[in-house]
Amino acid sequence: MNVIMINWRSLCYISILVFFLQPNVYAEQQLTLNVHSNTPPFEWQSETGEENGFNIELARYIAQQLHYDLHINRRSLDQTLKTVTNDTRQLAVIAVPSGEILDINKALPLLPTYISAYNRRGEENADTWAALKGKRVAIKSASSVAMYLNNKPQDFIIIPVITNERGFELLSSGEVDYVVSEFYCSRRMLSLFPIAKTAGRPLLYSQFYLIMSDKDPDFVAAINEVVKNSFNNGYFDDLLNQWVAFGKEKIELGQVKKDFSQVALVTAIISSLGMLITLYISFILRKKTKSLKQELLNRRNAELEIKRISVQFHSVLDGLPHGVCLIAKNQQLIWQNGKYPWILEHEVLAQSKPKINLNQLIYRTFTDEYSQNLEFTLNNKHWKLELHLISNDMLALFLEDNTETFELKQASDLSARLASLGELSAGIAHEINNPVGLITQSVTLVRDLLDELKLNISNNISSTQKTNQLLADIDYGCESIDDSAGRISRIVRDLKHFSKPILEIAPKAVNLNNVVETALRLTHNNVKRIHLQLMLNKQLPTIEGDELQLQLVLVNLIQNACFAMDKPEPLLVIETGIENSNIFIKVTDNGCGMDTQTLERIREPFFTTRRDLGGTGLGLSTSNKILSIHQAQWLIHSQQGTGTEMKILFRSVS
């Protein structure tokens, strides 16, 4: 039991001893690099406190090779020299001017360098220290140059600066005459300050050395061995290329701060602008997205509305009583509403009157680019066919059963004729009564003459002279009867033709003079009470038209002229002739004339100014339709109190 207690106590003592000795062990494994400058590319401290540079990397390599923990201690040059001289495991890198002897251990030389003077472009060179006499010279404090001048003062004014960059700033502004600095530090300054130049040959040559205390010979030997190996294995060259290679030198801390601030400012501005642009673009995109959504909604609604209207439109087209077809330019059927599908069958159309060649009509519509309209008869029905060009590649064909419309038109024409006959009836009756009375009188005369002739024959009165006289009187009576019967026959024939319904238009060559003569016979009872002046061109060419319809037109014009001349010395002038290659017929009266309102409505159906006298308002409206069918031009000139001129222009057959 006592043995166990003794062993336990021994272990405690050993543990306590190890605990107190442990810091010394750690202290012996620590290597310190003393840095005294803040000059790239050798040694400088970043804004975050991180140490960088050639010297730092070399010290880290040495510590790694010797298995030391590296500690970096920033001091002044004097403190650095004192620490390295008096303490072990202390390292530093300094530039030793040529000819200077330091009482300190130095490892192999690291880098050669030199010290030169720098001034402004265009100024005199300074190749020696004597050339700087009396000049203001900027020198970095605690640098190798300052150390050299402490031992060997020169005859010029030293302007101490914290960094070489500050010295070159003073040089550029004219506050100093020269800057004296080490080569590696000055090369970058020349690119930053274009006004500066090298003032001449180097003033002083120096060498960078790794220095340490000689109090620990083993440590010194180990350091020299590591540095020597770095030369042999190429690591030292890699380190030089990384930090000190020409064109890759690090800028000084002041420039780093300045450039970093500028870059940070520019970056902040760009970031702010980018943020503003992003916000603006986001706003525009959001607005555009909203607009596009609304537009898509509107389009969707429009498409639905178009679809609905299209369905309704097709429903309307399908429900139309007319046949509707859409035909392409190559005469292929695009769409049909199903009414009268035989319209596209050429064998059926060949039986129509007149015969229809649908292919030719389609070709003509596309070629001439105007609509085609025609009427035809098929299977005892009247049809109306229309072709209308919709686009360069499509036309619409419409087929309508026009039988009812045609019959209504015929009934309307018949009504107009009957209305005209009603107005002519009184005059026609008078015209027939006159020859009938003459016939009656002539028959009585002939009967008396025959009785007298019979009496003479029975009494054997054979006077030749008297017999001849009786026979002459009988012959005159017969001629009167024959003439009166002829007049009645002509009147009846004209009435028969005038009242005959027109089943269809049959254009043929018509002489307008014959139309005038027939119309005058029908309206003789109206015309006989006025002064008639006929001016008919005997060489008048024929026109193409329907003679019966043109007779109706002229009868209406003559009747209206006669009704308008309720005044003393009425005058009716009817003239035919040629004007500008057109054939015309003109009816002029010196009646009451018409005002503007009457002229505007004269062609309207059922419009009349003689409603109380039995006028129907169908005469001139029917005449207008007939003249439209004949493609005639109807000109009306009228003045109240002076009279009216009705002029109709036709194209000749030629």
XYZ file of C-alpha atoms in Angstrom:
654
model
C 0.000 0.000 0.000
C 2.854 2.381 0.862
C 4.582 1.504 -2.424
C 1.466 2.402 -4.387
C 1.181 5.764 -2.619
C 4.834 6.560 -3.350
C 4.396 5.725 -7.070
C 1.269 7.849 -7.303
C 3.051 10.821 -5.726
C 5.987 10.337 -8.114
C 3.639 10.502 -11.106
C 2.110 13.736 -9.819
C 5.531 15.360 -9.405
C 6.557 14.282 -12.880
C 3.317 15.680 -14.358
C 3.793 19.015 -12.589
C 7.393 19.166 -13.797
C 6.341 18.454 -17.395
C 3.635 21.096 -17.148
C 6.081 23.809 -16.076
C 8.701 22.749 -18.569
C 6.252 22.616 -21.526
C 6.323 26.390 -22.350
C 10.091 26.309 -22.605
C 9.826 23.415 -25.035
C 7.379 25.399 -27.139
C 9.561 28.486 -26.805
C 12.515 26.586 -28.160
C 10.441 25.573 -31.267
C 9.474 29.180 -32.216
C 11.235 31.208 -34.956
C 10.736 34.994 -35.136
C 11.041 37.126 -38.276
C 11.559 40.801 -37.502
C 10.226 43.144 -40.191
C 11.142 46.810 -40.144
C 9.658 48.168 -43.400
C 6.320 48.285 -45.122
C 7.596 48.184 -48.695
C 6.391 45.805 -51.390
C 7.498 43.460 -52.780
C 9.653 42.420 -49.853
C 7.588 42.878 -46.724
C 4.380 44.752 -46.025
C 1.276 44.464 -43.926
C -2.200 44.494 -45.481
C -5.127 46.439 -44.042
C -6.357 43.258 -42.373
C -2.992 42.856 -40.600
C -1.739 40.030 -42.809
C 2.007 40.038 -43.538
C 3.013 39.502 -47.190
C 6.077 39.646 -49.393
C 9.263 37.950 -50.486
C 10.868 38.040 -47.026
C 7.753 36.605 -45.364
C 7.542 33.680 -47.793
C 11.267 32.916 -47.366
C 10.919 32.899 -43.556
C 7.909 30.578 -43.787
C 9.910 28.211 -45.983
C 12.812 28.180 -43.481
C 10.452 27.584 -40.527
C 8.764 24.745 -42.395
C 12.066 23.099 -43.266
C 13.330 23.355 -39.641
C 9.935 22.487 -38.099
C 9.570 25.811 -36.299
C 6.470 27.861 -35.662
C 6.978 31.206 -37.377
C 6.194 34.383 -35.502
C 6.375 37.756 -37.269
C 7.315 40.753 -35.171
C 7.122 44.269 -36.674
C 9.766 46.692 -35.280
C 11.857 49.660 -36.316
C 15.207 49.080 -38.018
C 17.143 49.933 -34.848
C 14.994 47.625 -32.731
C 15.327 44.913 -35.346
C 19.129 45.107 -35.332
C 19.204 45.095 -31.532
C 16.867 42.111 -31.246
C 18.624 40.061 -33.910
C 22.018 40.823 -32.329
C 21.105 39.910 -28.751
C 18.492 37.137 -29.040
C 18.603 33.705 -30.620
C 16.202 32.350 -33.277
C 15.639 35.903 -34.536
C 15.771 36.624 -38.278
C 15.600 39.794 -40.389
C 16.304 40.893 -43.968
C 18.181 44.151 -44.521
C 19.972 45.806 -47.423
C 23.644 46.283 -46.570
C 25.437 48.958 -48.634
C 28.667 47.908 -50.268
C 31.646 48.424 -48.028
C 29.572 48.441 -44.859
C 30.563 45.924 -42.196
C 27.950 44.798 -39.686
C 28.881 43.030 -36.472
C 26.257 40.382 -37.080
C 25.957 36.976 -38.695
C 24.804 37.021 -42.324
C 23.534 34.130 -44.386
C 24.112 33.847 -48.096
C 23.316 37.084 -50.008
C 19.745 37.089 -51.315
C 19.435 39.870 -53.906
C 21.723 42.554 -55.282
C 20.328 46.043 -55.660
C 21.447 49.625 -55.961
C 20.440 53.083 -54.865
C 19.861 55.927 -57.336
C 18.648 59.487 -57.369
C 15.413 60.402 -59.208
C 14.268 63.831 -60.380
C 11.824 65.407 -62.825
C 12.095 65.012 -66.584
C 14.104 67.740 -68.270
C 16.239 68.486 -65.195
C 19.988 67.850 -64.773
C 21.338 64.425 -63.843
C 22.961 63.553 -60.511
C 25.531 60.740 -60.824
C 27.319 61.391 -57.488
C 26.499 62.403 -53.942
C 28.241 65.713 -54.586
C 25.724 66.534 -57.336
C 23.019 66.621 -54.647
C 24.741 69.330 -52.655
C 22.292 71.882 -51.280
C 19.303 70.076 -52.819
C 16.134 68.945 -51.089
C 16.273 65.161 -51.118
C 13.414 62.875 -50.010
C 14.636 59.716 -48.246
C 12.516 56.990 -46.689
C 13.014 56.805 -42.935
C 14.737 53.664 -41.518
C 15.747 52.507 -44.987
C 19.147 51.208 -46.031
C 19.810 54.661 -47.559
C 19.009 56.352 -44.263
C 21.249 53.848 -42.453
C 24.097 54.596 -44.861
C 23.706 58.369 -44.482
C 23.714 58.049 -40.697
C 27.261 56.747 -40.948
C 28.303 58.897 -43.911
C 26.436 62.226 -43.883
C 26.235 64.216 -47.138
C 25.866 67.934 -47.859
C 22.168 68.139 -48.866
C 18.832 68.686 -47.149
C 17.183 65.408 -46.142
C 13.390 65.385 -46.289
C 12.303 62.216 -44.433
C 9.205 60.423 -45.781
C 7.302 57.401 -44.538
C 7.084 55.706 -47.952
C 8.840 56.079 -51.263
C 5.457 56.849 -52.855
C 5.183 59.932 -50.651
C 8.665 60.995 -51.768
C 7.668 60.793 -55.437
C 4.481 62.742 -54.712
C 6.616 65.558 -53.249
C 8.905 65.346 -56.283
C 5.957 65.657 -58.687
C 4.594 68.690 -56.828
C 8.031 70.383 -56.719
C 8.386 70.258 -52.927
C 11.665 68.291 -53.208
C 14.357 68.248 -55.884
C 15.340 64.573 -55.705
C 14.274 61.242 -54.314
C 16.995 58.745 -53.340
C 15.711 55.186 -52.989
C 16.455 51.554 -53.630
C 15.975 50.258 -57.207
C 13.166 47.722 -56.607
C 11.070 50.221 -54.714
C 11.579 52.965 -57.309
C 10.786 51.043 -60.487
C 7.068 50.910 -59.682
C 7.072 54.598 -58.745
C 8.345 55.560 -62.203
C 5.265 53.955 -63.792
C 2.956 55.711 -61.321
C 4.573 59.152 -61.694
C 5.344 59.768 -65.397
C 7.014 63.120 -64.619
C 9.839 61.341 -62.724
C 12.988 59.817 -64.224
C 16.263 58.255 -63.125
C 18.714 61.094 -62.481
C 21.838 59.129 -63.464
C 24.047 56.195 -62.593
C 23.639 54.426 -59.224
C 24.973 56.309 -56.235
C 25.445 53.209 -54.138
C 25.312 49.437 -54.553
C 23.933 47.199 -51.833
C 22.952 43.596 -51.104
C 19.978 42.039 -49.333
C 21.073 39.701 -46.557
C 19.279 37.378 -44.163
C 20.803 38.260 -40.766
C 20.686 36.456 -37.399
C 22.520 36.256 -34.066
C 25.748 34.242 -33.910
C 25.095 33.157 -30.326
C 23.652 29.814 -31.497
C 26.103 28.313 -34.018
C 23.878 25.268 -34.652
C 20.927 27.503 -35.505
C 23.082 29.626 -37.817
C 24.399 26.522 -39.560
C 20.870 25.158 -40.004
C 19.642 28.457 -41.505
C 22.557 28.648 -43.931
C 21.940 25.036 -44.974
C 18.254 25.709 -45.712
C 19.082 28.853 -47.720
C 21.765 26.973 -49.619
C 19.334 24.153 -50.413
C 16.747 26.693 -51.639
C 19.295 27.843 -54.198
C 20.101 24.281 -55.192
C 16.519 22.974 -55.534
C 15.261 26.051 -57.430
C 12.849 27.230 -54.748
C 14.696 30.533 -54.438
C 14.267 31.181 -58.177
C 10.553 30.388 -57.935
C 10.272 32.814 -55.045
C 12.037 35.523 -57.041
C 9.721 34.986 -60.032
C 6.705 35.173 -57.763
C 7.597 38.392 -55.946
C 10.474 40.241 -57.528
C 10.395 39.295 -61.234
C 10.495 42.302 -63.548
C 6.995 43.384 -64.506
C 5.527 41.634 -61.431
C 6.815 43.799 -58.578
C 4.275 44.512 -55.860
C 3.186 48.085 -55.365
C 3.703 49.834 -52.098
C 1.138 49.834 -49.354
C 0.082 53.448 -49.934
C -0.614 52.760 -53.574
C -2.397 49.562 -52.590
C -4.624 51.509 -50.235
C -5.208 54.245 -52.795
C -5.946 51.845 -55.626
C -8.037 49.666 -53.374
C -10.049 52.704 -52.286
C -10.505 53.788 -55.886
C -11.453 50.294 -56.971
C -13.783 49.985 -53.998
C -15.358 53.356 -54.857
C -15.725 52.444 -58.521
C -17.065 49.037 -57.536
C -19.544 50.659 -55.160
C -20.653 53.110 -57.852
C -20.964 50.334 -60.419
C -22.811 48.192 -57.891
C -25.151 51.080 -57.095
C -25.704 51.762 -60.771
C -26.188 48.054 -61.342
C -28.692 47.951 -58.504
C -30.537 50.979 -59.890
C -30.486 49.509 -63.379
C -31.636 46.180 -61.972
C -34.456 47.890 -60.083
C -35.401 49.874 -63.181
C -35.272 46.796 -65.399
C -37.211 44.874 -62.771
C -39.813 47.645 -62.687
C -39.989 47.740 -66.488
C -40.175 43.945 -66.677
C -42.856 43.867 -63.997
C -44.782 46.547 -65.852
C -44.187 44.793 -69.161
C -45.210 41.473 -67.645
C -48.396 43.032 -66.369
C -48.990 44.595 -69.776
C -48.286 41.288 -71.524
C -50.621 39.453 -69.174
C -53.324 42.011 -69.909
C -52.594 41.772 -73.616
C -52.738 37.980 -73.477
C -56.019 38.225 -71.594
C -57.358 40.672 -74.175
C -56.184 38.422 -76.996
C -57.732 35.392 -75.349
C -61.001 37.280 -74.929
C -60.738 38.534 -78.512
C -60.103 35.002 -79.769
C -63.110 33.741 -77.831
C -65.211 36.588 -79.220
C -63.942 35.915 -82.751
C -64.686 32.232 -82.303
C -68.174 33.046 -81.043
C -68.797 35.462 -83.907
C -67.350 32.935 -86.360
C -69.762 30.284 -85.109
C -72.643 32.740 -85.373
C -71.456 33.872 -88.803
C -71.267 30.296 -90.078
C -74.668 29.657 -88.557
C -76.034 32.699 -90.393
C -74.369 31.617 -93.644
C -75.712 28.101 -93.264
C -79.180 29.518 -92.621
C -79.182 31.875 -95.597
C -81.684 31.018 -98.327
C -78.955 31.842 -100.862
C -76.186 29.538 -101.967
C -72.751 30.786 -100.848
C -69.416 29.375 -102.039
C -65.788 30.403 -101.545
C -63.669 29.498 -104.570
C -59.876 29.650 -104.923
C -58.034 31.077 -107.905
C -57.323 27.556 -109.164
C -61.154 27.114 -109.189
C -61.087 24.686 -106.267
C -63.983 24.846 -103.785
C -62.865 26.172 -100.375
C -66.200 26.261 -98.524
C -69.922 25.954 -99.286
C -72.987 26.472 -97.103
C -74.793 23.515 -98.681
C -77.496 25.481 -100.556
C -77.909 24.700 -104.266
C -74.792 22.509 -104.635
C -75.665 21.960 -108.313
C -74.321 25.443 -109.052
C -70.866 23.878 -109.412
C -72.093 21.183 -111.834
C -71.321 22.295 -115.371
C -73.813 19.839 -116.924
C -76.689 21.501 -115.045
C -75.622 25.048 -115.921
C -75.397 24.068 -119.583
C -79.233 23.704 -119.562
C -79.836 27.269 -118.354
C -81.058 30.133 -120.519
C -78.782 31.750 -121.378
C -76.122 29.053 -121.020
C -73.558 29.760 -118.295
C -69.871 28.829 -118.371
C -68.920 29.066 -114.691
C -65.197 28.460 -115.262
C -65.074 31.359 -117.679
C -66.936 33.633 -115.249
C -64.516 32.744 -112.415
C -61.499 33.337 -114.645
C -62.903 36.688 -115.811
C -63.558 37.793 -112.218
C -59.939 37.132 -111.181
C -58.539 38.609 -114.397
C -60.680 41.745 -114.709
C -60.915 42.241 -110.913
C -64.551 43.341 -110.973
C -67.765 41.645 -109.917
C -69.917 39.554 -112.247
C -73.747 39.738 -112.082
C -76.164 37.874 -114.315
C -79.650 36.374 -114.324
C -80.737 33.135 -115.946
C -83.681 30.753 -116.144
C -83.447 27.090 -115.155
C -86.223 24.569 -114.461
C -88.929 27.265 -114.856
C -87.275 29.396 -112.170
C -85.405 32.650 -112.364
C -81.958 32.757 -110.714
C -79.520 35.543 -109.902
C -75.771 34.741 -109.876
C -73.113 37.078 -108.395
C -69.329 36.669 -108.185
C -67.333 39.085 -105.990
C -63.546 39.186 -105.577
C -62.543 38.951 -101.884
C -58.751 38.774 -102.294
C -56.198 38.045 -104.982
C -56.643 34.316 -104.365
C -60.321 33.937 -103.437
C -63.795 34.997 -104.576
C -67.305 34.601 -103.187
C -70.143 33.173 -105.289
C -73.776 33.930 -104.398
C -76.777 32.162 -105.980
C -80.290 33.446 -105.266
C -83.685 32.089 -106.279
C -85.012 35.240 -107.931
C -88.335 33.832 -109.102
C -90.501 35.665 -106.575
C -88.617 38.928 -107.059
C -88.915 38.571 -110.823
C -92.666 37.966 -110.587
C -93.097 40.936 -108.253
C -91.180 43.063 -110.702
C -93.410 41.905 -113.534
C -96.457 42.691 -111.424
C -95.034 46.126 -110.645
C -94.426 46.805 -114.335
C -97.923 45.619 -115.149
C -99.351 47.878 -112.450
C -97.463 50.812 -113.909
C -98.789 49.998 -117.369
C -102.323 49.592 -116.094
C -101.998 52.897 -114.255
C -100.892 54.533 -117.479
C -103.741 52.822 -119.324
C -106.152 54.164 -116.729
C -104.963 57.680 -117.410
C -105.134 57.023 -121.193
C -108.533 55.312 -121.119
C -110.662 58.461 -121.403
C -108.682 59.791 -124.338
C -108.571 56.383 -126.025
C -112.356 56.003 -125.678
C -112.777 59.406 -127.314
C -110.349 58.425 -130.055
C -112.361 55.263 -130.751
C -115.751 57.054 -130.589
C -114.789 59.477 -133.371
C -114.115 56.837 -136.053
C -117.079 54.783 -134.803
C -119.366 57.810 -135.299
C -117.901 58.375 -138.738
C -118.469 54.721 -139.608
C -122.101 54.941 -138.435
C -122.672 58.091 -140.458
C -121.001 56.585 -143.537
C -123.061 53.375 -143.260
C -126.298 55.443 -143.122
C -125.164 57.445 -146.140
C -124.270 54.317 -148.114
C -127.620 52.729 -147.203
C -129.501 55.825 -148.440
C -127.466 55.885 -151.634
C -128.159 52.202 -152.255
C -131.903 52.736 -151.708
C -131.882 55.610 -154.196
C -129.891 53.520 -156.685
C -132.376 50.633 -156.326
C -135.298 53.033 -156.871
C -133.787 54.421 -160.040
C -133.172 50.954 -161.381
C -136.762 49.851 -160.610
C -138.208 52.983 -162.305
C -135.975 52.447 -165.322
C -134.244 55.683 -164.710
C -130.978 55.029 -166.412
C -129.225 58.315 -166.286
C -125.572 57.393 -166.507
C -124.390 60.596 -164.920
C -126.609 60.191 -161.910
C -125.666 56.544 -161.523
C -121.994 57.389 -161.558
C -122.558 60.084 -158.957
C -124.329 57.621 -156.665
C -121.556 55.062 -157.098
C -118.914 57.699 -156.333
C -120.727 58.690 -153.149
C -121.000 55.032 -152.132
C -117.263 54.564 -152.776
C -116.431 57.629 -150.638
C -118.557 56.274 -147.825
C -116.786 52.939 -148.010
C -113.396 54.663 -147.885
C -114.501 56.612 -144.814
C -115.600 53.374 -143.172
C -112.304 51.684 -144.067
C -110.213 54.621 -142.789
C -112.129 54.797 -139.507
C -111.822 51.026 -139.038
C -108.068 51.307 -139.662
C -107.781 54.002 -137.022
C -109.634 51.816 -134.534
C -107.421 48.837 -135.445
C -104.214 50.811 -134.872
C -105.457 52.120 -131.528
C -106.437 48.625 -130.389
C -103.135 47.173 -131.584
C -101.127 49.835 -129.729
C -103.187 49.242 -126.596
C -102.707 45.506 -126.900
C -98.939 45.836 -127.150
C -98.766 48.497 -124.461
C -100.713 46.436 -121.930
C -98.926 43.175 -122.741
C -96.920 41.918 -119.684
C -93.179 41.693 -120.291
C -92.018 38.257 -119.188
C -88.392 38.967 -119.886
C -86.266 41.605 -121.515
C -85.530 40.863 -125.167
C -83.080 43.526 -126.396
C -83.106 44.238 -130.114
C -82.473 47.128 -132.482
C -85.007 49.891 -131.859
C -85.659 53.109 -133.803
C -86.581 55.882 -131.375
C -88.612 57.698 -134.034
C -91.022 54.725 -134.174
C -91.248 54.779 -130.375
C -92.190 58.482 -130.525
C -94.886 57.937 -133.161
C -96.491 55.061 -131.229
C -96.451 57.040 -127.973
C -98.074 60.012 -129.713
C -100.883 57.819 -131.050
C -101.549 56.497 -127.535
C -101.544 60.002 -126.064
C -103.314 61.705 -128.996
C -106.242 62.804 -126.860
C -103.813 64.590 -124.476
C -101.652 66.089 -127.198
C -104.381 67.346 -129.543
C -105.248 70.313 -127.302
C -101.674 71.675 -127.252
C -99.252 72.840 -129.888
C -96.923 69.946 -130.791
C -93.543 70.508 -132.395
C -91.774 67.382 -133.699
C -88.054 67.495 -134.529
C -87.218 63.905 -135.495
C -83.856 63.027 -137.062
C -84.659 60.823 -140.069
C -81.060 59.505 -140.144
C -81.203 58.413 -136.508
C -79.239 55.174 -135.801
C -80.926 52.384 -133.894
C -80.282 51.550 -130.258
C -80.384 48.221 -128.429
C -83.368 47.894 -126.129
C -86.938 46.779 -125.545
C -89.389 48.792 -127.685
C -92.454 48.231 -125.486
C -90.654 49.388 -122.336
C -89.320 52.473 -124.099
C -92.873 53.247 -125.309
C -94.013 53.180 -121.677
C -91.230 55.620 -120.736
C -92.147 58.067 -123.483
C -95.902 57.810 -122.752
C -95.186 58.730 -119.107
C -93.027 61.694 -120.134
C -95.613 63.011 -122.641
C -98.489 62.630 -120.169
C -96.584 64.438 -117.386
C -95.700 67.244 -119.814
C -99.335 67.614 -120.908
C -100.597 67.652 -117.294
C -98.026 70.358 -116.412
C -99.177 72.765 -119.195
C -102.483 74.053 -117.782
C -101.940 77.482 -119.345
C -102.669 79.417 -122.544
C -100.570 78.533 -125.612
C -99.103 75.274 -124.321
C -96.087 74.014 -126.301
C -94.700 70.477 -126.402
C -91.429 69.831 -128.243
C -90.248 66.271 -128.939
C -86.797 65.940 -130.482
C -84.491 63.072 -131.446
C -80.885 63.381 -132.557
C -77.191 62.612 -131.985
C -74.987 64.313 -129.393
C -71.345 63.373 -128.684
C -71.807 59.928 -130.295
C -74.883 59.347 -128.104
C -78.466 59.118 -129.368
C -80.909 61.272 -127.467
C -84.610 61.863 -127.170
C -85.790 65.089 -125.560
C -89.260 66.079 -124.314
C -89.648 69.791 -123.480
C -92.693 71.678 -122.212
C -93.428 75.256 -121.144
C -95.480 74.168 -118.152
C -95.339 75.042 -114.456
C -91.899 73.481 -113.795
C -90.701 71.823 -110.549
C -89.014 73.011 -107.364
C -85.841 71.475 -105.880
C -87.658 69.164 -103.443
C -89.808 67.722 -106.241
C -86.756 67.180 -108.479
C -85.000 65.235 -105.689
C -87.967 62.868 -105.224
C -89.281 62.557 -108.785
C -87.748 59.088 -109.243
C -89.149 57.681 -105.968
C -91.957 55.075 -106.176
C -95.460 56.362 -105.281
C -94.322 59.981 -105.207
C -96.781 62.220 -107.110
C -98.009 65.812 -107.060
C -101.358 64.744 -108.592
C -102.627 62.448 -105.841
C -106.014 64.249 -105.741
C -106.323 63.931 -109.553
C -105.741 60.171 -109.598
C -101.928 60.085 -109.897
C -100.295 56.867 -108.620
C -96.603 57.862 -108.519
C -95.588 54.728 -110.448
C -94.993 56.229 -113.897
C -91.638 57.975 -113.481
C -90.269 55.459 -110.933
C -90.977 52.655 -113.433
C -89.418 54.746 -116.191
C -86.295 55.185 -114.042
C -85.957 51.396 -113.626
C -86.407 50.815 -117.366
C -83.777 53.419 -118.249
C -81.349 51.897 -115.712
C -81.767 48.493 -117.369
C -81.045 50.125 -120.744
C -77.964 51.848 -119.221
C -79.376 55.181 -120.347
C -78.619 58.551 -118.786
C -81.688 60.567 -117.722
C -81.101 64.315 -117.397
C -83.788 66.620 -115.962
C -83.711 70.421 -116.086
C -86.669 72.329 -114.668
C -87.478 75.840 -113.525
C -90.683 76.904 -111.856
C -92.881 79.050 -114.117
C -90.714 78.312 -117.181
C -90.996 74.602 -117.926
C -89.169 71.267 -117.856
C -86.756 69.451 -120.164
C -86.445 65.657 -119.991
C -83.417 64.370 -121.920
C -82.462 60.708 -122.295
C -79.080 59.620 -123.711
C -78.611 56.152 -125.273
C -75.635 54.376 -126.774
C -76.090 53.374 -130.397
C -75.907 49.768 -131.569
C -72.636 50.497 -133.380
